[in-house]
Amino acid sequence: SGRCFIITADETRNCRVISKLNGNKPANTHHSSCENRGHIKVPRGFSPVTRLLDLRGNHFHYIPSNSFPGLSQVVSLHLQRCKIVEVEEGAFSGMKGLIYLYLSENDLTSLSPDAFKGLPQLTYLHLEKNRFVDFPKGAFRLVPGLQALHLENNAITKLEPGILTGAEGLRALYLTRNNIQHMSPRALDQARELDALHLGGNKLKEVPTEALERAGNIRDLRLSGNPVLWVGPNAFRPLERSLKELYLDNMGLEKMSKDALAGVGPELRSLFLEGNKLEEMPDFRPLSSLEVINLADNPLMCDCPLLPLRLWIEKINLKVRATCANPPELKGKRVKDVHMFKACPGGESLPSPPTSTSKPAKPKPVHPTGLRQVKTLKAKSKPHKSRNKNKNDKKWSRT
C-alpha cells in the first residue's frame, strides 16, 4: 500500500515521534508520544507539525503558562493521569488548532478563568475523575466553540446560575456520578443548544423541571440513580418538542402522576423505568412514537388500577417487560398474561382467556421405515403396479 511508520528519537528525553507516511508524500499524521515516562515538567522540542501529543501518565502536578510553544497544529492533547493540581492562565496559549483536550484522572479542584485562553477551536473537553467540588464556573468564557463537556466522577454538589457562561454552543453536558443535590432553575440559562444532559448517579430529589425550561432542545435526559421518589404532572413538558430518550431507572421511584409524561408523547423514542418501586404506571397512551420501553423490576400491583397499562400493552407492537408482584397468586406473571383485567370496568375489549376444552389427540407419527414397508406390501398385492411403487421406494430412501 506504500504506507509505513517511522519512529525517530526526539530531543525530549524518552519521547518518540511517530510519523505516518504515504509513499513518498510528506507525513499526513504526526504523533508525538511521551506517556508514562516519569516527567515532572512538560517536555519541549516537539515537531511543529505534531497533530497528536500524548503526555499521559507523567507527574507534572501543574501546567505553567505557555507550556506548548510552537504547537499550533496539535489537534488532540492527552494529559490524563498526570497528577495535575493546577493549570495556570494561558497554559495552552498558541494551540489555536486544538480540538480535543484530555485532563481526566487528575487532582484538579478549580480552574482559572483564563486557563483555556488561546484555544479558539476547543470542542471536546474532558475533566472527568478529578476533585471538583464546585462546578468550574467561568472557565469556559474563552472557548465559545465548546460542544462537549465531561465532568463525570467528580464531587460537585450543586449547579448554580451562570455555570455555562461563555459556552453557549454546548451540546452535551456529562455530570454522571457526582454529588449534586441542588440545581438552580437558572443553571442552564446559557444552554439553549444543549442536546444531551446526563445527571445520573447524583442526589437530586426531584426532576429539575424549572431548569429544563431554559434548555428546551434536550433530546437525551438521564436521571438514573437519583433518589427521586415522586414525579409530578408535566415534569418534562419543557422538552415536549425535543425529548427522545428518557432514563428514570433505578431511582427508588415510588409513584408517578398519571400525567407525568404529558407533552412528550409525540417525540419520545426510548423510556427506561426499570428497577424502581412503582406499583402503578403513568399514562403511556400519548407515547405514539415509542420504540423501546423497560418496566422490569417494579412491584406492579395487578389489579384494576393497572388496567390502562394492560390496555396500552394490547395496542402497541412493542416487547414490554412488565411482571406482577402482587397479589401473591399472580407474582412473577407477565402483565400481558393476566386475564383478570377483562373483569375490570373498561376491560371488556381485552381478549378472553383461552378455553380449557380438550383438544383431539394428534395421530401418532409413523416412522418412514414403516411407510416403506406398507408401500412394499401394497406393491406385492398388485404386481402390475410394482414398477411405479419401486420408484417410490427409492424416493423415500433418498430422503
mmCIF file of C-alpha atoms in Angstrom:
data_model
loop_
_atom_site.group_PDB
_atom_site.id
_atom_site.type_symbol
_atom_site.label_atom_id
_atom_site.label_comp_id
_atom_site.label_asym_id
_atom_site.label_seq_id
_atom_site.Cartn_x
_atom_site.Cartn_y
_atom_site.Cartn_z
ATOM 1 C CA SER A 1 0.000 0.000 0.000
ATOM 2 C CA GLY A 2 3.039 2.278 0.244
ATOM 3 C CA ARG A 3 2.298 3.214 3.870
ATOM 4 C CA CYS A 4 4.874 2.959 6.646
ATOM 5 C CA PHE A 5 5.577 4.227 10.154
ATOM 6 C CA ILE A 6 8.829 5.941 11.085
ATOM 7 C CA ILE A 7 9.861 6.263 14.714
ATOM 8 C CA THR A 8 12.673 8.722 15.377
ATOM 9 C CA ALA A 9 14.404 9.963 18.505
ATOM 10 C CA ASP A 10 13.241 13.364 19.710
ATOM 11 C CA GLU A 11 15.351 15.846 21.620
ATOM 12 C CA THR A 12 12.932 15.478 24.533
ATOM 13 C CA ARG A 13 14.025 12.766 26.939
ATOM 14 C CA ASN A 14 12.440 9.349 26.439
ATOM 15 C CA CYS A 15 9.973 10.672 23.872
ATOM 16 C CA ARG A 16 9.245 9.376 20.425
ATOM 17 C CA VAL A 17 7.745 10.740 17.260
ATOM 18 C CA ILE A 18 5.522 8.607 15.059
ATOM 19 C CA SER A 19 5.026 9.862 11.524
ATOM 20 C CA LYS A 20 2.595 8.132 9.202
ATOM 21 C CA LEU A 21 3.837 8.354 5.636
ATOM 22 C CA ASN A 22 2.009 7.588 2.422
ATOM 23 C CA GLY A 23 4.594 6.528 -0.138
ATOM 24 C CA ASN A 24 6.927 9.421 -0.898
ATOM 25 C CA LYS A 25 4.416 12.026 0.222
ATOM 26 C CA PRO A 26 5.030 14.128 3.352
ATOM 27 C CA ALA A 27 3.673 12.876 6.659
ATOM 28 C CA ASN A 28 -0.054 13.475 6.929
ATOM 29 C CA THR A 29 -0.321 12.243 10.511
ATOM 30 C CA HIS A 30 2.299 13.124 13.119
ATOM 31 C CA HIS A 31 2.074 11.725 16.654
ATOM 32 C CA SER A 32 4.444 12.626 19.476
ATOM 33 C CA SER A 33 4.330 10.310 22.467
ATOM 34 C CA CYS A 34 5.817 10.730 25.951
ATOM 35 C CA GLU A 35 3.350 8.768 28.055
ATOM 36 C CA ASN A 36 4.330 7.123 31.353
ATOM 37 C CA ARG A 37 7.879 8.495 31.309
ATOM 38 C CA GLY A 38 8.019 9.990 34.797
ATOM 39 C CA HIS A 39 8.438 13.582 33.583
ATOM 40 C CA ILE A 40 7.917 16.252 36.247
ATOM 41 C CA LYS A 41 7.946 19.107 33.706
ATOM 42 C CA VAL A 42 6.184 19.357 30.362
ATOM 43 C CA PRO A 43 8.836 18.426 27.777
ATOM 44 C CA ARG A 44 9.529 20.699 24.838
ATOM 45 C CA GLY A 45 11.082 20.403 21.418
ATOM 46 C CA PHE A 46 8.246 18.605 19.674
ATOM 47 C CA SER A 47 7.887 18.956 15.924
ATOM 48 C CA PRO A 48 5.778 21.952 14.861
ATOM 49 C CA VAL A 49 3.730 19.629 12.633
ATOM 50 C CA THR A 50 2.667 17.434 15.562
ATOM 51 C CA ARG A 51 -1.043 16.649 15.376
ATOM 52 C CA LEU A 52 -1.478 14.373 18.399
ATOM 53 C CA LEU A 53 0.565 14.911 21.568
ATOM 54 C CA ASP A 54 0.332 12.173 24.201
ATOM 55 C CA LEU A 55 1.788 13.032 27.622
ATOM 56 C CA ARG A 56 -0.460 10.909 29.827
ATOM 57 C CA GLY A 57 0.857 9.146 32.917
ATOM 58 C CA ASN A 58 3.562 11.662 33.905
ATOM 59 C CA HIS A 59 3.995 13.675 37.148
ATOM 60 C CA PHE A 60 3.575 17.300 36.118
ATOM 61 C CA HIS A 61 1.476 18.450 39.102
ATOM 62 C CA TYR A 62 0.927 21.826 37.413
ATOM 63 C CA ILE A 63 0.893 23.152 33.844
ATOM 64 C CA PRO A 64 2.661 26.548 33.625
ATOM 65 C CA SER A 65 1.748 29.346 31.233
ATOM 66 C CA ASN A 66 2.824 28.840 27.629
ATOM 67 C CA SER A 67 3.730 25.177 28.139
ATOM 68 C CA PHE A 68 3.270 24.224 24.489
ATOM 69 C CA PRO A 69 5.041 26.808 22.292
ATOM 70 C CA GLY A 70 5.140 26.241 18.549
ATOM 71 C CA LEU A 71 2.437 23.563 18.572
ATOM 72 C CA SER A 72 -0.344 25.368 16.764
ATOM 73 C CA GLN A 73 -1.175 22.287 14.672
ATOM 74 C CA VAL A 74 -1.868 19.945 17.582
ATOM 75 C CA VAL A 75 -5.469 18.718 17.356
ATOM 76 C CA SER A 76 -5.530 16.307 20.320
ATOM 77 C CA LEU A 77 -3.649 16.734 23.626
ATOM 78 C CA HIS A 78 -3.598 13.948 26.228
ATOM 79 C CA LEU A 79 -2.754 14.866 29.836
ATOM 80 C CA GLN A 80 -4.610 12.101 31.699
ATOM 81 C CA ARG A 81 -3.186 10.722 34.972
ATOM 82 C CA CYS A 82 -0.505 13.404 35.354
ATOM 83 C CA LYS A 83 -1.329 14.313 38.998
ATOM 84 C CA ILE A 84 -2.170 17.844 37.857
ATOM 85 C CA VAL A 85 -3.464 20.136 40.617
ATOM 86 C CA GLU A 86 -3.277 23.451 38.746
ATOM 87 C CA VAL A 87 -3.491 24.775 35.195
ATOM 88 C CA GLU A 88 -2.043 28.281 35.034
ATOM 89 C CA GLU A 89 -3.517 31.103 32.973
ATOM 90 C CA GLY A 90 -2.575 30.750 29.331
ATOM 91 C CA ALA A 91 -1.127 27.263 29.800
ATOM 92 C CA PHE A 92 -2.254 26.313 26.288
ATOM 93 C CA SER A 93 -1.598 29.656 24.571
ATOM 94 C CA GLY A 94 -0.813 29.310 20.900
ATOM 95 C CA MET A 95 -2.560 25.954 20.440
ATOM 96 C CA LYS A 96 -5.050 27.513 18.088
ATOM 97 C CA GLY A 97 -5.810 24.210 16.336
ATOM 98 C CA LEU A 98 -6.599 22.200 19.482
ATOM 99 C CA ILE A 99 -9.978 20.419 19.332
ATOM 100 C CA TYR A 100 -9.651 17.618 21.929
ATOM 101 C CA LEU A 101 -8.211 18.270 25.410
ATOM 102 C CA TYR A 102 -7.976 15.420 27.917
ATOM 103 C CA LEU A 103 -7.361 16.431 31.547
ATOM 104 C CA SER A 104 -9.105 13.361 33.001
ATOM 105 C CA GLU A 105 -7.984 11.493 36.138
ATOM 106 C CA ASN A 106 -6.031 14.334 37.714
ATOM 107 C CA ASP A 107 -6.354 16.243 41.012
ATOM 108 C CA LEU A 108 -7.927 19.481 39.806
ATOM 109 C CA THR A 109 -10.258 21.268 42.230
ATOM 110 C CA SER A 110 -10.674 24.548 40.324
ATOM 111 C CA LEU A 111 -9.793 26.270 37.049
ATOM 112 C CA SER A 112 -8.613 29.790 36.325
ATOM 113 C CA PRO A 113 -10.954 31.894 34.143
ATOM 114 C CA ASP A 114 -8.067 32.147 31.665
ATOM 115 C CA ALA A 115 -6.977 28.512 31.863
ATOM 116 C CA PHE A 116 -8.169 27.864 28.314
ATOM 117 C CA LYS A 117 -7.038 31.152 26.815
ATOM 118 C CA GLY A 118 -5.811 30.763 23.251
ATOM 119 C CA LEU A 119 -7.949 27.730 22.359
ATOM 120 C CA PRO A 120 -10.491 29.127 19.879
ATOM 121 C CA GLN A 121 -11.179 25.702 18.319
ATOM 122 C CA LEU A 122 -11.566 23.681 21.525
ATOM 123 C CA THR A 123 -14.623 21.448 21.058
ATOM 124 C CA TYR A 124 -14.298 18.447 23.403
ATOM 125 C CA LEU A 125 -13.072 18.941 26.975
ATOM 126 C CA HIS A 126 -12.534 16.007 29.341
ATOM 127 C CA LEU A 127 -12.375 16.826 33.058
ATOM 128 C CA GLU A 128 -13.848 13.597 34.434
ATOM 129 C CA LYS A 129 -12.351 11.891 37.510
ATOM 130 C CA ASN A 130 -10.861 14.993 39.111
ATOM 131 C CA ARG A 131 -11.625 16.548 42.522
ATOM 132 C CA PHE A 132 -14.062 19.321 41.644
ATOM 133 C CA VAL A 133 -16.466 20.121 44.482
ATOM 134 C CA ASP A 134 -17.742 23.270 42.780
ATOM 135 C CA PHE A 135 -18.605 23.460 39.094
ATOM 136 C CA PRO A 136 -15.676 25.261 37.372
ATOM 137 C CA LYS A 137 -17.837 28.298 36.668
ATOM 138 C CA GLY A 138 -16.299 30.990 34.494
ATOM 139 C CA ALA A 139 -13.650 28.746 32.963
ATOM 140 C CA PHE A 140 -15.417 28.466 29.611
ATOM 141 C CA ARG A 141 -15.909 32.077 28.573
ATOM 142 C CA LEU A 142 -12.917 31.897 26.191
ATOM 143 C CA VAL A 143 -13.984 28.674 24.446
ATOM 144 C CA PRO A 144 -17.201 29.588 22.600
ATOM 145 C CA GLY A 145 -16.862 26.546 20.319
ATOM 146 C CA LEU A 146 -17.088 24.038 23.171
ATOM 147 C CA GLN A 147 -19.643 21.324 22.355
ATOM 148 C CA ALA A 148 -18.998 18.503 24.843
ATOM 149 C CA LEU A 149 -18.008 18.905 28.495
ATOM 150 C CA HIS A 150 -17.171 15.818 30.555
ATOM 151 C CA LEU A 151 -17.271 16.219 34.345
ATOM 152 C CA GLU A 152 -18.298 12.698 35.375
ATOM 153 C CA ASN A 153 -16.996 11.187 38.618
ATOM 154 C CA ASN A 154 -16.196 14.391 40.461
ATOM 155 C CA ALA A 155 -17.696 15.643 43.746
ATOM 156 C CA ILE A 156 -19.764 18.609 42.508
ATOM 157 C CA THR A 157 -22.579 19.364 44.975
ATOM 158 C CA LYS A 158 -24.729 21.966 43.200
ATOM 159 C CA LEU A 159 -25.398 23.628 39.856
ATOM 160 C CA GLU A 160 -25.727 27.390 40.233
ATOM 161 C CA PRO A 161 -26.857 30.118 37.810
ATOM 162 C CA GLY A 162 -24.407 31.020 35.074
ATOM 163 C CA ILE A 163 -22.235 27.918 35.271
ATOM 164 C CA LEU A 164 -22.049 27.701 31.474
ATOM 165 C CA THR A 165 -21.338 31.358 30.738
ATOM 166 C CA GLY A 166 -19.287 31.503 27.567
ATOM 167 C CA ALA A 167 -20.241 28.003 26.450
ATOM 168 C CA GLU A 168 -23.483 28.975 24.736
ATOM 169 C CA GLY A 169 -22.906 26.431 21.956
ATOM 170 C CA LEU A 170 -22.559 23.457 24.317
ATOM 171 C CA ARG A 171 -24.345 20.360 23.000
ATOM 172 C CA ALA A 172 -23.553 17.744 25.668
ATOM 173 C CA LEU A 173 -23.023 18.071 29.434
ATOM 174 C CA TYR A 174 -21.957 14.934 31.304
ATOM 175 C CA LEU A 175 -22.279 15.100 35.106
ATOM 176 C CA THR A 176 -22.885 11.444 35.959
ATOM 177 C CA ARG A 177 -21.787 10.229 39.414
ATOM 178 C CA ASN A 178 -21.186 13.496 41.210
ATOM 179 C CA ASN A 179 -22.789 14.615 44.482
ATOM 180 C CA ILE A 180 -25.311 17.094 43.047
ATOM 181 C CA GLN A 181 -28.135 17.792 45.489
ATOM 182 C CA HIS A 182 -29.443 21.083 44.140
ATOM 183 C CA MET A 183 -29.950 22.506 40.656
ATOM 184 C CA SER A 184 -30.855 26.162 40.324
ATOM 185 C CA PRO A 185 -33.781 26.971 37.994
ATOM 186 C CA ARG A 186 -31.297 29.158 36.104
ATOM 187 C CA ALA A 187 -28.420 26.677 35.972
ATOM 188 C CA LEU A 188 -28.947 26.072 32.255
ATOM 189 C CA ASP A 189 -29.624 29.669 31.226
ATOM 190 C CA GLN A 190 -26.809 29.597 28.675
ATOM 191 C CA ALA A 191 -27.586 26.079 27.421
ATOM 192 C CA ARG A 192 -30.048 26.828 24.648
ATOM 193 C CA GLU A 193 -28.330 24.360 22.292
ATOM 194 C CA LEU A 194 -27.914 21.550 24.825
ATOM 195 C CA ASP A 195 -28.757 18.176 23.270
ATOM 196 C CA ALA A 196 -27.667 15.706 25.982
ATOM 197 C CA LEU A 197 -27.803 16.179 29.763
ATOM 198 C CA HIS A 198 -26.541 13.286 31.889
ATOM 199 C CA LEU A 199 -27.252 13.681 35.619
ATOM 200 C CA GLY A 200 -27.385 10.021 36.651
ATOM 201 C CA GLY A 201 -25.939 8.844 39.948
ATOM 202 C CA ASN A 202 -26.371 12.127 41.822
ATOM 203 C CA LYS A 203 -28.525 13.113 44.836
ATOM 204 C CA LEU A 204 -31.330 15.086 43.227
ATOM 205 C CA LYS A 205 -34.656 14.513 44.972
ATOM 206 C CA GLU A 206 -36.895 15.894 42.240
ATOM 207 C CA VAL A 207 -36.959 16.322 38.486
ATOM 208 C CA PRO A 208 -35.374 19.742 37.723
ATOM 209 C CA THR A 209 -38.357 20.873 35.638
ATOM 210 C CA GLU A 210 -37.728 24.597 36.070
ATOM 211 C CA ALA A 211 -34.118 24.306 34.942
ATOM 212 C CA LEU A 212 -35.212 22.312 31.892
ATOM 213 C CA GLU A 213 -37.357 25.239 30.769
ATOM 214 C CA ARG A 214 -34.134 27.064 29.862
ATOM 215 C CA ALA A 215 -32.861 24.175 27.729
ATOM 216 C CA GLY A 216 -35.767 23.217 25.520
ATOM 217 C CA ASN A 217 -33.716 21.327 22.921
ATOM 218 C CA ILE A 218 -32.567 18.411 25.081
ATOM 219 C CA ARG A 219 -33.023 15.070 23.306
ATOM 220 C CA ASP A 220 -31.251 12.781 25.798
ATOM 221 C CA LEU A 221 -32.034 13.242 29.522
ATOM 222 C CA ARG A 222 -30.628 10.834 32.102
ATOM 223 C CA LEU A 223 -31.643 10.959 35.760
ATOM 224 C CA SER A 224 -30.913 7.305 36.610
ATOM 225 C CA GLY A 225 -29.958 6.542 40.196
ATOM 226 C CA ASN A 226 -31.110 9.817 41.771
ATOM 227 C CA PRO A 227 -33.298 9.432 44.919
ATOM 228 C CA VAL A 228 -36.433 10.816 43.261
ATOM 229 C CA LEU A 229 -39.493 9.238 44.908
ATOM 230 C CA TRP A 230 -42.237 11.138 43.078
ATOM 231 C CA VAL A 231 -42.590 12.568 39.572
ATOM 232 C CA GLY A 232 -45.376 15.117 39.318
ATOM 233 C CA PRO A 233 -47.560 16.137 36.377
ATOM 234 C CA ASN A 234 -45.950 17.799 33.355
ATOM 235 C CA ALA A 235 -42.473 17.152 34.754
ATOM 236 C CA PHE A 236 -40.937 17.002 31.273
ATOM 237 C CA ARG A 237 -43.237 19.317 29.356
ATOM 238 C CA PRO A 238 -40.453 21.891 28.786
ATOM 239 C CA LEU A 239 -38.896 19.285 26.462
ATOM 240 C CA GLU A 240 -42.092 18.410 24.588
ATOM 241 C CA ARG A 241 -40.651 19.241 21.160
ATOM 242 C CA SER A 242 -37.255 17.601 21.596
ATOM 243 C CA LEU A 243 -37.037 14.745 24.126
ATOM 244 C CA LYS A 244 -36.173 11.401 22.502
ATOM 245 C CA GLU A 245 -34.551 9.372 25.318
ATOM 246 C CA LEU A 246 -35.556 9.468 28.986
ATOM 247 C CA TYR A 247 -33.774 7.483 31.699
ATOM 248 C CA LEU A 248 -35.586 7.234 35.055
ATOM 249 C CA ASP A 249 -34.298 3.810 36.108
ATOM 250 C CA ASN A 250 -33.024 2.612 39.498
ATOM 251 C CA MET A 251 -34.178 5.693 41.409
ATOM 252 C CA GLY A 252 -36.324 4.140 44.114
ATOM 253 C CA LEU A 253 -39.226 5.881 42.390
ATOM 254 C CA GLU A 254 -42.468 5.068 44.240
ATOM 255 C CA LYS A 255 -45.121 6.957 42.315
ATOM 256 C CA MET A 256 -45.625 8.910 39.117
ATOM 257 C CA SER A 257 -48.504 11.222 38.358
ATOM 258 C CA LYS A 258 -50.841 9.935 35.679
ATOM 259 C CA ASP A 259 -49.736 12.971 33.650
ATOM 260 C CA ALA A 260 -46.023 12.783 34.474
ATOM 261 C CA LEU A 261 -45.186 12.271 30.791
ATOM 262 C CA ALA A 262 -47.756 14.698 29.421
ATOM 263 C CA GLY A 263 -46.466 16.632 26.465
ATOM 264 C CA VAL A 264 -43.527 14.428 25.473
ATOM 265 C CA GLY A 265 -45.565 11.748 23.701
ATOM 266 C CA PRO A 266 -45.097 12.585 20.022
ATOM 267 C CA GLU A 267 -41.281 12.704 20.192
ATOM 268 C CA LEU A 268 -40.200 10.200 22.857
ATOM 269 C CA ARG A 269 -38.492 7.092 21.425
ATOM 270 C CA SER A 270 -36.948 5.377 24.488
ATOM 271 C CA LEU A 271 -38.181 5.197 28.089
ATOM 272 C CA PHE A 272 -36.343 3.415 30.903
ATOM 273 C CA LEU A 273 -38.194 2.897 34.199
ATOM 274 C CA GLU A 274 -36.713 -0.402 35.368
ATOM 275 C CA GLY A 275 -35.513 -1.018 38.913
ATOM 276 C CA ASN A 276 -37.975 1.249 40.719
ATOM 277 C CA LYS A 277 -40.757 0.723 43.295
ATOM 278 C CA LEU A 278 -43.720 1.550 41.085
ATOM 279 C CA GLU A 279 -46.956 -0.349 41.722
ATOM 280 C CA GLU A 280 -48.781 1.618 39.026
ATOM 281 C CA MET A 281 -47.674 3.357 35.850
ATOM 282 C CA PRO A 282 -48.417 6.776 34.337
ATOM 283 C CA ASP A 283 -50.495 7.188 31.210
ATOM 284 C CA PHE A 284 -48.461 5.850 28.288
ATOM 285 C CA ARG A 285 -51.151 6.425 25.661
ATOM 286 C CA PRO A 286 -49.653 9.701 24.359
ATOM 287 C CA LEU A 287 -46.326 7.939 23.632
ATOM 288 C CA SER A 288 -47.155 7.365 19.992
ATOM 289 C CA SER A 289 -43.548 7.110 18.730
ATOM 290 C CA LEU A 290 -42.080 4.837 21.398
ATOM 291 C CA GLU A 291 -39.576 2.240 20.159
ATOM 292 C CA VAL A 292 -38.005 0.980 23.419
ATOM 293 C CA ILE A 293 -39.501 0.700 26.910
ATOM 294 C CA ASN A 294 -38.256 -1.121 30.007
ATOM 295 C CA LEU A 295 -40.520 -1.554 33.045
ATOM 296 C CA ALA A 296 -38.738 -4.563 34.567
ATOM 297 C CA ASP A 297 -38.153 -4.985 38.303
ATOM 298 C CA ASN A 298 -41.074 -2.890 39.505
ATOM 299 C CA PRO A 299 -43.506 -4.348 42.111
ATOM 300 C CA LEU A 300 -46.586 -3.918 39.932
ATOM 301 C CA MET A 301 -49.976 -4.440 41.575
ATOM 302 C CA CYS A 302 -52.002 -6.356 39.005
ATOM 303 C CA ASP A 303 -55.428 -5.019 39.877
ATOM 304 C CA CYS A 304 -57.931 -2.761 38.140
ATOM 305 C CA PRO A 305 -55.914 0.480 38.648
ATOM 306 C CA LEU A 306 -53.285 -1.079 36.350
ATOM 307 C CA LEU A 307 -55.850 -1.627 33.576
ATOM 308 C CA PRO A 308 -54.639 1.372 31.486
ATOM 309 C CA LEU A 309 -51.199 -0.252 31.239
ATOM 310 C CA ARG A 310 -52.737 -3.589 30.210
ATOM 311 C CA LEU A 311 -54.878 -1.906 27.531
ATOM 312 C CA TRP A 312 -51.853 0.007 26.234
ATOM 313 C CA ILE A 313 -49.746 -3.165 26.001
ATOM 314 C CA GLU A 314 -52.526 -4.753 23.934
ATOM 315 C CA LYS A 315 -52.457 -1.959 21.364
ATOM 316 C CA ILE A 316 -48.727 -1.459 20.795
ATOM 317 C CA ASN A 317 -46.268 -3.525 18.811
ATOM 318 C CA LEU A 318 -43.508 -3.500 21.426
ATOM 319 C CA LYS A 319 -41.997 -6.035 23.784
ATOM 320 C CA VAL A 320 -42.821 -4.715 27.265
ATOM 321 C CA ARG A 321 -41.031 -6.247 30.245
ATOM 322 C CA ALA A 322 -43.634 -5.864 32.985
ATOM 323 C CA THR A 323 -44.427 -8.515 35.594
ATOM 324 C CA CYS A 324 -46.774 -8.648 38.566
ATOM 325 C CA ALA A 325 -45.524 -8.597 42.149
ATOM 326 C CA ASN A 326 -48.971 -8.588 43.774
ATOM 327 C CA PRO A 327 -51.409 -10.084 44.523
ATOM 328 C CA PRO A 328 -49.311 -13.097 45.614
ATOM 329 C CA GLU A 329 -51.130 -15.550 43.344
ATOM 330 C CA LEU A 330 -50.033 -13.531 40.291
ATOM 331 C CA LYS A 331 -46.439 -12.887 41.365
ATOM 332 C CA GLY A 332 -43.990 -13.323 38.501
ATOM 333 C CA LYS A 333 -46.688 -13.444 35.851
ATOM 334 C CA ARG A 334 -46.446 -11.150 32.849
ATOM 335 C CA VAL A 335 -48.981 -8.335 32.911
ATOM 336 C CA LYS A 336 -49.972 -9.274 29.375
ATOM 337 C CA ASP A 337 -50.871 -12.804 30.507
ATOM 338 C CA VAL A 338 -53.150 -11.733 33.382
ATOM 339 C CA HIS A 339 -56.794 -12.185 32.346
ATOM 340 C CA MET A 340 -58.488 -10.717 35.420
ATOM 341 C CA PHE A 341 -58.221 -7.257 33.800
ATOM 342 C CA LYS A 342 -61.092 -8.225 31.499
ATOM 343 C CA ALA A 343 -63.434 -8.110 34.509
ATOM 344 C CA CYS A 344 -62.449 -4.514 35.326
ATOM 345 C CA PRO A 345 -64.681 -1.641 34.137
ATOM 346 C CA GLY A 346 -63.349 -0.763 30.693
ATOM 347 C CA GLY A 347 -61.540 -4.054 30.201
ATOM 348 C CA GLU A 348 -64.261 -5.689 28.115
ATOM 349 C CA SER A 349 -62.277 -5.265 24.883
ATOM 350 C CA LEU A 350 -59.376 -7.399 26.097
ATOM 351 C CA PRO A 351 -59.092 -10.897 24.601
ATOM 352 C CA SER A 352 -60.800 -13.675 26.502
ATOM 353 C CA PRO A 353 -58.661 -16.292 28.248
ATOM 354 C CA PRO A 354 -58.174 -19.483 26.242
ATOM 355 C CA THR A 355 -60.836 -22.117 26.886
ATOM 356 C CA SER A 356 -59.839 -25.388 28.517
ATOM 357 C CA THR A 357 -61.672 -27.642 26.031
ATOM 358 C CA SER A 358 -59.818 -30.858 25.370
ATOM 359 C CA LYS A 359 -58.057 -30.997 22.043
ATOM 360 C CA PRO A 360 -58.331 -34.097 19.834
ATOM 361 C CA ALA A 361 -55.353 -36.360 20.159
ATOM 362 C CA LYS A 362 -52.791 -35.934 17.424
ATOM 363 C CA PRO A 363 -52.173 -39.038 15.284
ATOM 364 C CA LYS A 364 -49.078 -40.900 16.329
ATOM 365 C CA PRO A 365 -46.276 -40.188 13.844
ATOM 366 C CA VAL A 366 -45.258 -43.105 11.708
ATOM 367 C CA HIS A 367 -41.567 -43.772 11.137
ATOM 368 C CA PRO A 368 -40.539 -43.601 7.456
ATOM 369 C CA THR A 369 -39.430 -47.245 7.544
ATOM 370 C CA GLY A 370 -42.990 -48.186 8.397
ATOM 371 C CA LEU A 371 -44.226 -46.239 5.385
ATOM 372 C CA ARG A 372 -41.815 -48.057 3.123
ATOM 373 C CA GLN A 373 -42.998 -51.376 4.470
ATOM 374 C CA VAL A 374 -46.655 -50.517 3.815
ATOM 375 C CA LYS A 375 -45.904 -49.397 0.283
ATOM 376 C CA THR A 376 -43.918 -52.560 -0.414
ATOM 377 C CA LEU A 377 -46.750 -54.770 0.838
ATOM 378 C CA LYS A 378 -49.230 -52.967 -1.392
ATOM 379 C CA ALA A 379 -46.920 -53.396 -4.350
ATOM 380 C CA LYS A 380 -46.848 -57.158 -3.822
ATOM 381 C CA SER A 381 -50.661 -57.367 -3.827
ATOM 382 C CA LYS A 382 -50.794 -55.637 -7.220
ATOM 383 C CA PRO A 383 -47.959 -56.926 -9.420
ATOM 384 C CA HIS A 384 -48.939 -54.764 -12.443
ATOM 385 C CA LYS A 385 -48.055 -51.569 -10.477
ATOM 386 C CA SER A 386 -44.874 -52.832 -8.841
ATOM 387 C CA ARG A 387 -42.545 -50.767 -11.104
ATOM 388 C CA ASN A 388 -44.072 -47.451 -10.009
ATOM 389 C CA LYS A 389 -44.021 -48.463 -6.364
ATOM 390 C CA ASN A 390 -40.335 -49.373 -6.568
ATOM 391 C CA LYS A 391 -39.640 -45.834 -7.809
ATOM 392 C CA ASN A 392 -41.427 -44.508 -4.745
ATOM 393 C CA ASP A 393 -39.297 -46.754 -2.548
ATOM 394 C CA LYS A 394 -36.171 -45.141 -3.994
ATOM 395 C CA LYS A 395 -37.548 -41.645 -3.290
ATOM 396 C CA TRP A 396 -38.142 -42.469 0.383
ATOM 397 C CA SER A 397 -34.674 -43.985 0.713
ATOM 398 C CA ARG A 398 -33.136 -40.737 -0.614
ATOM 399 C CA THR A 399 -34.979 -38.732 1.990
#
